[in-house]
PDB file of C-alpha atoms and ligand atoms in Angstrom:
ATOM      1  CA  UNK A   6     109.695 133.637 155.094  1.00 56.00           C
ATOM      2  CA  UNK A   7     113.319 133.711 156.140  1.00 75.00           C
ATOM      3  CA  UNK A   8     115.732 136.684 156.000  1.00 75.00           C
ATOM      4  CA  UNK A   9     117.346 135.434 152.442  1.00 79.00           C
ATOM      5  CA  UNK A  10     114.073 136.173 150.975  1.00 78.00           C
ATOM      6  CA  UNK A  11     113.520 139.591 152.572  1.00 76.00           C
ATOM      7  CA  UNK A  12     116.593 141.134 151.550  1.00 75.00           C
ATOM      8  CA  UNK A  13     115.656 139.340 147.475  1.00 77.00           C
ATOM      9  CA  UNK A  14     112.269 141.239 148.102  1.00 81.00           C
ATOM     10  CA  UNK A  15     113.990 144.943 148.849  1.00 75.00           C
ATOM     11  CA  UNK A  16     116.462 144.699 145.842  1.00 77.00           C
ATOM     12  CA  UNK A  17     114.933 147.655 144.364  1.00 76.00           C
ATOM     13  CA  UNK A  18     116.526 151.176 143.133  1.00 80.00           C
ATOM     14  CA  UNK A  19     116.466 153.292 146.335  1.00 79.00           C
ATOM     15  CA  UNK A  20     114.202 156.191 144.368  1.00 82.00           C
ATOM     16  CA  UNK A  21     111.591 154.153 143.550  1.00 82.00           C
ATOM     17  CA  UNK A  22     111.834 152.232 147.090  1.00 77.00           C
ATOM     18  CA  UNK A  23     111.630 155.873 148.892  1.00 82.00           C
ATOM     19  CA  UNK A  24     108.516 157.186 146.679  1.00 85.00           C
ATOM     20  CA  UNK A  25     106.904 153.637 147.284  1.00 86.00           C
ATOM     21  CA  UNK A  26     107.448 153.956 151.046  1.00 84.00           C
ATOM     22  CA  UNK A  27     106.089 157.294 151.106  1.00 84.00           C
ATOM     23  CA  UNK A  28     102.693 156.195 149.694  1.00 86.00           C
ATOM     24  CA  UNK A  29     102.703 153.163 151.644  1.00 86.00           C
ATOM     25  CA  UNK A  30     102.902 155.546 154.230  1.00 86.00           C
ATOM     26  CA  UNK A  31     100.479 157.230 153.770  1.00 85.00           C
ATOM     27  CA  UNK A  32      97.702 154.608 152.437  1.00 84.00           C
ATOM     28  CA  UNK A  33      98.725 151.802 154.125  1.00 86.00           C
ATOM     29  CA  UNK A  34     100.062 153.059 157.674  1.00 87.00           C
ATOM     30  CA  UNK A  35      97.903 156.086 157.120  1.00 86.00           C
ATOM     31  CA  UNK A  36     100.095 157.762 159.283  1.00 87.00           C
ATOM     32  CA  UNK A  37     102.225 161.264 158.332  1.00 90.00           C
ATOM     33  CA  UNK A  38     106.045 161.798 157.742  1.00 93.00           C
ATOM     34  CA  UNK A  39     106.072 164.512 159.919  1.00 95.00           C
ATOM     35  CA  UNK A  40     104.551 162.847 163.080  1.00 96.00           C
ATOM     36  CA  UNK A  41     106.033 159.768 162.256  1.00 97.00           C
ATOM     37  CA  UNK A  42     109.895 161.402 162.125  1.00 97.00           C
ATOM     38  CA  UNK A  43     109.017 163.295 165.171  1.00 97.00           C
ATOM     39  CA  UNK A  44     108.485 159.985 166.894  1.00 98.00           C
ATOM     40  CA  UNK A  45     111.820 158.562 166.169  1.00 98.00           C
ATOM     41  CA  UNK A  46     113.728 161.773 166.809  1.00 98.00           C
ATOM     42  CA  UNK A  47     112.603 161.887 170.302  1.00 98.00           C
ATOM     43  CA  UNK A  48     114.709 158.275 170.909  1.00 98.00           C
ATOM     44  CA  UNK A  49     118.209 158.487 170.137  1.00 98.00           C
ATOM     45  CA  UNK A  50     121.739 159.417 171.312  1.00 98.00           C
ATOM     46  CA  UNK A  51     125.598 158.678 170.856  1.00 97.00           C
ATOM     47  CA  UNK A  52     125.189 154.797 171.709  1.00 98.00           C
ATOM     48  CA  UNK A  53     122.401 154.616 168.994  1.00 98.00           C
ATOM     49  CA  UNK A  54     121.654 151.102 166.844  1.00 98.00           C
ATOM     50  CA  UNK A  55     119.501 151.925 163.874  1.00 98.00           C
ATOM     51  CA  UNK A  56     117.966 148.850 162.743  1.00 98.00           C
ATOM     52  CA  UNK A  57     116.645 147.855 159.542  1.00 98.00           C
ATOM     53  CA  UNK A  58     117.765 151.073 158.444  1.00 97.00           C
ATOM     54  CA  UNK A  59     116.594 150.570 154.931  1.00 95.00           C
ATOM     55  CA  UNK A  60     118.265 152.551 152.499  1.00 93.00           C
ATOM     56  CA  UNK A  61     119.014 155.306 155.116  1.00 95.00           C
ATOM     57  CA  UNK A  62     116.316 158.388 153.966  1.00 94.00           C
ATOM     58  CA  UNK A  63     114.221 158.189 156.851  1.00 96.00           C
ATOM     59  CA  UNK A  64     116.879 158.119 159.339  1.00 97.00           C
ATOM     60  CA  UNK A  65     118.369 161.169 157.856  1.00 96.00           C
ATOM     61  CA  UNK A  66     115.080 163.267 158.306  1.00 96.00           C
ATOM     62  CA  UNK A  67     115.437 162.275 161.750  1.00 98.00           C
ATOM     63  CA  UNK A  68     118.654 163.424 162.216  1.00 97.00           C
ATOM     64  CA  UNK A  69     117.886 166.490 160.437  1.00 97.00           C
ATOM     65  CA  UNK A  70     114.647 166.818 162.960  1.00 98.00           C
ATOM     66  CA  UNK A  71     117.005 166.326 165.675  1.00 98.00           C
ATOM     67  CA  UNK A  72     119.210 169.052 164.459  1.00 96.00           C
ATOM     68  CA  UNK A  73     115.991 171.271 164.227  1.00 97.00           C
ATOM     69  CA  UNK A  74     114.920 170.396 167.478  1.00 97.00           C
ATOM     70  CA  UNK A  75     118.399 171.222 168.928  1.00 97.00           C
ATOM     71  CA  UNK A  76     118.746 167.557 170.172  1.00 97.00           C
ATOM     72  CA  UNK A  77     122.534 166.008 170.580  1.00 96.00           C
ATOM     73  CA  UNK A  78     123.688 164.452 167.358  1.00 95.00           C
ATOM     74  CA  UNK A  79     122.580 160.332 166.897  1.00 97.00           C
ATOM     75  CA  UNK A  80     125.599 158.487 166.166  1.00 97.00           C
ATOM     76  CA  UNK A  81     126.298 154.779 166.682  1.00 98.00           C
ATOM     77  CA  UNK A  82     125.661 151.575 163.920  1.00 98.00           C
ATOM     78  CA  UNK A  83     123.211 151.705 161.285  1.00 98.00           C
ATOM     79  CA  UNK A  84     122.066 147.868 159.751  1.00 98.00           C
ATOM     80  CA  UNK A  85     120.157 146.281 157.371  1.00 97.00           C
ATOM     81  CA  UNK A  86     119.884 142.304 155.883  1.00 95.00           C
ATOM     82  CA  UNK A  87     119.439 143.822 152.651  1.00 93.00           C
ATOM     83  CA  UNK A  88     122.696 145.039 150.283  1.00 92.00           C
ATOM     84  CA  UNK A  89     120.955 146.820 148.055  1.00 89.00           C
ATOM     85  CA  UNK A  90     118.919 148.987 150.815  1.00 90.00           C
ATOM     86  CA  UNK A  91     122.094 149.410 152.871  1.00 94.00           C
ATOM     87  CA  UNK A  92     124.184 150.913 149.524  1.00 92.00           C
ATOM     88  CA  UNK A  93     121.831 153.682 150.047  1.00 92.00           C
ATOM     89  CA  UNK A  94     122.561 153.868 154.273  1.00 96.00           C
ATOM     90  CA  UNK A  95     126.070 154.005 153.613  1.00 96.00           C
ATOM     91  CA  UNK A  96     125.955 156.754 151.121  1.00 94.00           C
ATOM     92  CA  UNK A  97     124.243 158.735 152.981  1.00 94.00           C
ATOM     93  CA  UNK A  98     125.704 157.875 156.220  1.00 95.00           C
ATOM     94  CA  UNK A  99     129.102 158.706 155.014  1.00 93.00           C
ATOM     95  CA  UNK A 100     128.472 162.619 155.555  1.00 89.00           C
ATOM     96  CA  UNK A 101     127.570 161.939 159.168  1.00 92.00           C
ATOM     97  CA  UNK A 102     130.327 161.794 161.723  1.00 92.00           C
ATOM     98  CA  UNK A 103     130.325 158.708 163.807  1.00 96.00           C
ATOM     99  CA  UNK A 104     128.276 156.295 162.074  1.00 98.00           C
ATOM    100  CA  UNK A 105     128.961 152.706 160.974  1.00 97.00           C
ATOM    101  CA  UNK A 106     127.025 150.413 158.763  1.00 97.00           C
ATOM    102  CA  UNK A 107     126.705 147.158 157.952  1.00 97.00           C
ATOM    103  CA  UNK A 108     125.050 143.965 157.354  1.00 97.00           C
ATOM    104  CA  UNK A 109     123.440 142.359 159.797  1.00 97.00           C
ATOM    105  CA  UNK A 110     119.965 139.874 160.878  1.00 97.00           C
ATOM    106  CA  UNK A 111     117.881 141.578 163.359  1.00 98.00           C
ATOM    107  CA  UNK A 112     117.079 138.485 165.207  1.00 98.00           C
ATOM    108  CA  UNK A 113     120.935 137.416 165.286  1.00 98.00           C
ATOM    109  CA  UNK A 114     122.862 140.958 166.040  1.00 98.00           C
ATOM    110  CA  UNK A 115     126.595 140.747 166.198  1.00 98.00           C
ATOM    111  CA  UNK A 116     127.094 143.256 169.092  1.00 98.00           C
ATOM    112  CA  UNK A 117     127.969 142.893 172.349  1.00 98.00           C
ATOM    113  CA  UNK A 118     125.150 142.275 175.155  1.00 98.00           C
ATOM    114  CA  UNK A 119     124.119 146.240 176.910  1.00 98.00           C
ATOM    115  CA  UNK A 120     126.130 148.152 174.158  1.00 98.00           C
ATOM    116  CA  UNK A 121     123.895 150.604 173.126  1.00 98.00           C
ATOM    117  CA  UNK A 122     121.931 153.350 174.660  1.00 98.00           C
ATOM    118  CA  UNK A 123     118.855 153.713 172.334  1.00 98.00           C
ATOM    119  CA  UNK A 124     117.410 151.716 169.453  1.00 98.00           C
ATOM    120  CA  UNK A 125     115.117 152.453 166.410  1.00 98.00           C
ATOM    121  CA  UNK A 126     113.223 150.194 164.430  1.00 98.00           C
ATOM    122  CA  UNK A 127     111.301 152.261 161.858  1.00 98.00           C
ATOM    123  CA  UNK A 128     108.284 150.905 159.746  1.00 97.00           C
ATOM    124  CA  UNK A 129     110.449 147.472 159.714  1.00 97.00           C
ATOM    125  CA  UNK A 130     109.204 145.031 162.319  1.00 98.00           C
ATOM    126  CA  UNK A 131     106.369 143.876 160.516  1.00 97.00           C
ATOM    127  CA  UNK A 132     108.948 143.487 157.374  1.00 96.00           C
ATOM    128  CA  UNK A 133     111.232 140.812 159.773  1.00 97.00           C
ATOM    129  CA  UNK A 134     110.642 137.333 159.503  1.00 96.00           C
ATOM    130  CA  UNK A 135     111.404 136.915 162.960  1.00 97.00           C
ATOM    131  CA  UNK A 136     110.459 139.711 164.740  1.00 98.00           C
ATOM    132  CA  UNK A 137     110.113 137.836 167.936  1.00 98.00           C
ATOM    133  CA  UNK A 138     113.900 137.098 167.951  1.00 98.00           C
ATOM    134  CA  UNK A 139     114.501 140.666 166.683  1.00 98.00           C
ATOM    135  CA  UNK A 140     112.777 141.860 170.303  1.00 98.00           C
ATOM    136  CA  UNK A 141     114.603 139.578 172.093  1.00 98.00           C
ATOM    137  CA  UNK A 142     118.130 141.033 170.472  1.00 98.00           C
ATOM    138  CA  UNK A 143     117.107 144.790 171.191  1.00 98.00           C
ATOM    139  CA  UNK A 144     116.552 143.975 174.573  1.00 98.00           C
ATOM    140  CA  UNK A 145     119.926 141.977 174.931  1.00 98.00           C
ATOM    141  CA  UNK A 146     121.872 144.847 173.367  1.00 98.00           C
ATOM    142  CA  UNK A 147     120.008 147.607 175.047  1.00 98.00           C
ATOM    143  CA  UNK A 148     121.672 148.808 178.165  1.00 98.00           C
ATOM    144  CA  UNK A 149     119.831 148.585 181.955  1.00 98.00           C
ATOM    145  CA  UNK A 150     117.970 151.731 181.069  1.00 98.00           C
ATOM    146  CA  UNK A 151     118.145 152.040 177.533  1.00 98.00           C
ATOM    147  CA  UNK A 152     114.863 153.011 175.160  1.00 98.00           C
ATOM    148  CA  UNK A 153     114.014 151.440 172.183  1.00 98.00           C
ATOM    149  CA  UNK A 154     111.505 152.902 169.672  1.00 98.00           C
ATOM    150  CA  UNK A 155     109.289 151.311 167.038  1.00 98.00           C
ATOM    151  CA  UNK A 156     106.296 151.386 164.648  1.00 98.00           C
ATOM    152  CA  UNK A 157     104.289 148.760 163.262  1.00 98.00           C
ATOM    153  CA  UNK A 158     101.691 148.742 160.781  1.00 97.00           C
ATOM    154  CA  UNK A 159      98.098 147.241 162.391  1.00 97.00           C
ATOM    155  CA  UNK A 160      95.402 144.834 160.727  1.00 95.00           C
ATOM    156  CA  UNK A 161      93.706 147.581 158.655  1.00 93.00           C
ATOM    157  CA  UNK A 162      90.783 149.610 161.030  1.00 91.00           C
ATOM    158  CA  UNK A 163      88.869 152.441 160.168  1.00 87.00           C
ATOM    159  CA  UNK A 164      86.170 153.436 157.464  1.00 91.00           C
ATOM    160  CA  UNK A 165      85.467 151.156 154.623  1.00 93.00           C
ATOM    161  CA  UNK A 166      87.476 152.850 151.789  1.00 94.00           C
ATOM    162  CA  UNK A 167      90.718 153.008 153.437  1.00 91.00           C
ATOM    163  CA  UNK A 168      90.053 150.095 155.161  1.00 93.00           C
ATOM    164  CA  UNK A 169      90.097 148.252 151.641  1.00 94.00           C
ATOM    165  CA  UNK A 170      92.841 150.258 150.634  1.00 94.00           C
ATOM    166  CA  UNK A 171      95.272 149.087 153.337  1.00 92.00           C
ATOM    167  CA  UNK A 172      93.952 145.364 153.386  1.00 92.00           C
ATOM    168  CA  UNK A 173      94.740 145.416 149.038  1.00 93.00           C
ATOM    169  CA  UNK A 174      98.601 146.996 149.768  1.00 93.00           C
ATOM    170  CA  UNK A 175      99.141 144.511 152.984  1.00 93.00           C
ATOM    171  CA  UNK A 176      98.020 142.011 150.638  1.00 94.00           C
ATOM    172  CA  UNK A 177     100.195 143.150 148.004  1.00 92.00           C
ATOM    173  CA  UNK A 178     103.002 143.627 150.010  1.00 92.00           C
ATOM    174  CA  UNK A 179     102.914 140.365 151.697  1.00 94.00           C
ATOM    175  CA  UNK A 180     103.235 138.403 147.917  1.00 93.00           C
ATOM    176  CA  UNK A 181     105.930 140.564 147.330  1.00 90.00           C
ATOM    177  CA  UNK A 182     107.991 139.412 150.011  1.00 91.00           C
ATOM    178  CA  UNK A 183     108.033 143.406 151.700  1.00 91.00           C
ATOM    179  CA  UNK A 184     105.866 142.522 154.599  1.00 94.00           C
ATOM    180  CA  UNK A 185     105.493 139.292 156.647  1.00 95.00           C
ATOM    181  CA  UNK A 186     101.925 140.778 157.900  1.00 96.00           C
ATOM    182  CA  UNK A 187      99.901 143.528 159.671  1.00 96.00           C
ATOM    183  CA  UNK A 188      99.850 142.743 163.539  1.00 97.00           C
ATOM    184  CA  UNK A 189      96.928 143.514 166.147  1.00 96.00           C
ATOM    185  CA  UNK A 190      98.234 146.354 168.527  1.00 96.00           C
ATOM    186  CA  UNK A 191      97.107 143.715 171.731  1.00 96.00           C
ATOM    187  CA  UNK A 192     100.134 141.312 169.840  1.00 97.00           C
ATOM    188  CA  UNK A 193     103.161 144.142 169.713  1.00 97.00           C
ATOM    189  CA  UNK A 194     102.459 145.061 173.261  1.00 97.00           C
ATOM    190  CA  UNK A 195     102.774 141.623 174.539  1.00 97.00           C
ATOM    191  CA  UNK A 196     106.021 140.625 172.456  1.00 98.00           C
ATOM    192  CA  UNK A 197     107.589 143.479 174.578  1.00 98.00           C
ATOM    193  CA  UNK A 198     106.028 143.117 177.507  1.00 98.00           C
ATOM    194  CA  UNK A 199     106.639 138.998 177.442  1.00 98.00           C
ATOM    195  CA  UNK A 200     110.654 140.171 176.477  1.00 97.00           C
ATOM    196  CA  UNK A 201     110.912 142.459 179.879  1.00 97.00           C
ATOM    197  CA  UNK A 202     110.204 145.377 178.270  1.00 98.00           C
ATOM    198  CA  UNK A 203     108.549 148.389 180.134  1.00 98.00           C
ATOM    199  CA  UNK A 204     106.120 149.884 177.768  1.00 98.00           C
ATOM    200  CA  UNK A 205     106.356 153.969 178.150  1.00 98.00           C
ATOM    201  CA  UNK A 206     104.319 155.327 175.516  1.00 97.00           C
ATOM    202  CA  UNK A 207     101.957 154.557 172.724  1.00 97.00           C
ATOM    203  CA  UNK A 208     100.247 156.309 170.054  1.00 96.00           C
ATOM    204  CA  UNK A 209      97.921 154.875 167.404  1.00 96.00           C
ATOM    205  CA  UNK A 210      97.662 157.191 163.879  1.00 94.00           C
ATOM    206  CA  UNK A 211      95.515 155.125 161.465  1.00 93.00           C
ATOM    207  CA  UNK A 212      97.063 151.642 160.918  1.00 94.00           C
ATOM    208  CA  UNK A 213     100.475 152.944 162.913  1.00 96.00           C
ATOM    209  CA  UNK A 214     101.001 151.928 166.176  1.00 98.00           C
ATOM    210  CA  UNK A 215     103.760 153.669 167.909  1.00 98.00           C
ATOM    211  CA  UNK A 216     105.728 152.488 171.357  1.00 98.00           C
ATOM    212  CA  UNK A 217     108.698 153.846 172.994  1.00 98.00           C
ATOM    213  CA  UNK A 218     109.538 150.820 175.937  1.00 98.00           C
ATOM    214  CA  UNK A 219     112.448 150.890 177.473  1.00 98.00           C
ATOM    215  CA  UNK A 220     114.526 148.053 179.023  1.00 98.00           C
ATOM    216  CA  UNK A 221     114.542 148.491 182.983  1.00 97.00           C
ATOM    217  CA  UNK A 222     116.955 149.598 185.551  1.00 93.00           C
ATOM    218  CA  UNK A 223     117.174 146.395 187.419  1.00 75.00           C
ATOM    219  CA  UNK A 224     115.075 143.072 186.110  1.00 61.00           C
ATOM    220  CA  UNK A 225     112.710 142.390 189.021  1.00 54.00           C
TER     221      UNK A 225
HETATM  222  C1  LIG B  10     110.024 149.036 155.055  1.00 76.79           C
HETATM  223  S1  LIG B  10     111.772 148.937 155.196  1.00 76.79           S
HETATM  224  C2  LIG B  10     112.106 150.207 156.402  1.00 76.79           C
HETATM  225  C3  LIG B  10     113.485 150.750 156.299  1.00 76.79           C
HETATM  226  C4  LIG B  10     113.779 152.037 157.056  1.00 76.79           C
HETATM  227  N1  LIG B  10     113.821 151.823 158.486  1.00 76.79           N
HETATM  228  C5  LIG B  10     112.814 153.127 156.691  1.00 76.79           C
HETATM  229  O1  LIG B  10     112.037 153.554 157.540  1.00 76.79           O
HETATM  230  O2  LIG B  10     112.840 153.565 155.521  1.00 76.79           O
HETATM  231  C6  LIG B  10     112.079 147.442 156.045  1.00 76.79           C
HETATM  232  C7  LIG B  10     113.543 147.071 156.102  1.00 76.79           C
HETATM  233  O3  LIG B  10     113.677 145.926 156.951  1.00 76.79           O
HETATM  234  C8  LIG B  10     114.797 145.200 156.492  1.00 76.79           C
HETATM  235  N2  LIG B  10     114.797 143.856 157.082  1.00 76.79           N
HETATM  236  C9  LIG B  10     113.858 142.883 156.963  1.00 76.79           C
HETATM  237  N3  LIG B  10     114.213 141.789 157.652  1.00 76.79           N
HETATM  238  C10 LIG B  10     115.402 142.067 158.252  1.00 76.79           C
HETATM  239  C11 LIG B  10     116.262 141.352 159.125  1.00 76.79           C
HETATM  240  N4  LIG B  10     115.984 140.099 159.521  1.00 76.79           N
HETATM  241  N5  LIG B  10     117.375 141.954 159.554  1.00 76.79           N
HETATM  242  C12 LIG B  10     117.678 143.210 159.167  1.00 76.79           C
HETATM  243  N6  LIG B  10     116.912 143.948 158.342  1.00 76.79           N
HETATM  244  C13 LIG B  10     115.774 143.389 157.888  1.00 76.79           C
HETATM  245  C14 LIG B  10     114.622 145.226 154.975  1.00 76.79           C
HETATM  246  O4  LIG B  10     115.799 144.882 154.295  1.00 76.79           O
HETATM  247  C15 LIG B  10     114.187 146.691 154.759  1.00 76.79           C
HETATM  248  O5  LIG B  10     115.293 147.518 154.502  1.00 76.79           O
END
């Protein structure tokens, strides 16, 4: 699957692309919103790249979890492959101060090597054809320092019912052209880890694995 076909597989209305990502969410992932935004709001700052920012709804909650949380403000560049998702980024985005937005492939960024301070990648990795190169950009564009935080949906585990539930959406999200595929958690780790990643914290909720790494001070 190349990029092309990804951003042909989000072209839907952003409602019905936020209500499907919800249940996905919660069926598939079997993780919770709450959690999950709490995650992400702990990474971020003024030097922030947002990427595969989808049509912009979840990254909002963050910011308005940061805001809750009394965090400083995110602000930095917000992108996406897809035009339709990113229509939704910018209109949002436009009543945030500081934020740009644009079109970009994860695994071929257009920015500057060390010119950001934090990345996200929310419930998108497993959705990037090459999510390999997309590691391999974070890291370059991450400063010395810098954290990067993501989430990836797992080969479905648990009990029977919801195992069958997850492995029929995966499945179904794959033929769509929404997901390239589940990954085992053993997999993630290494693609950071092989990248020069330091891995600071993980979480598993359900099928959601969760990592915050961060790109060292000095490469050894
Ligand atoms: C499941 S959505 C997640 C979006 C958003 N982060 C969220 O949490 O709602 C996955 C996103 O990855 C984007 N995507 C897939 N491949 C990409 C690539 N190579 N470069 C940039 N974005 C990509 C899709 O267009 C889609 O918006």
């Amino acid at each position: 699957m190349d990029a092309e076909k990804v951003a042909r597989a989000y072209s839907s209305p952003n409602w019905w692309y936020d209500l499907r990502g919800f249940l996905i969410l919660h069926l598939s992932y079997r993780d919770g919103l709450v959690p999950l935004v709490n995650f992400f709001a702990s990474n971020g700052s003024a030097r922030h790249l947002e990427i595969a920012v989808g049509s912009g709804s979840f990254l909002e909650l963050v910011m308005v979890c940061r805001k809750l949380q009394r965090r400083p403000a995110l602000r930095g560049v917000a992108m996406d492959y897809a035009p339709s998702m990113l229509s939704g980024a910018v209109r949002r985005l436009k009543r945030e101060h500081g934020w740009t937005v644009e079109r970009a492939d994860a695994a071929h960024l257009p920015y500057a090597s060390e010119s950001f301070e934090t990345a996200n990648i929310a419930n998108a990795l497993h959705s990037i054809p090459d999510a390999a190169g997309a590691v391999a950009e974070v890291y370059r564009v991450l400063r010395p320092g810098g954290t990067l935080a993501v989430n990836v949906v797992l080969v479905p585990r648990g009990g029977k019912i919801s195992r069958w539930i997850a492995d029929r959406i995966a499945r179904w999200g794959m033929r769509k052209g929404i997901l390239v595929r589940p990954y085992e958690e053993n997999e993630i780790r290494q693609l950071f880890v092989s990248r020069g990643f330091e891995v600071l914290k993980t979480r598993i909720r359900g099928n959601d694995y969760c990592l915050l790494a961060q790109k060292p001070l000095c490469r050894s």
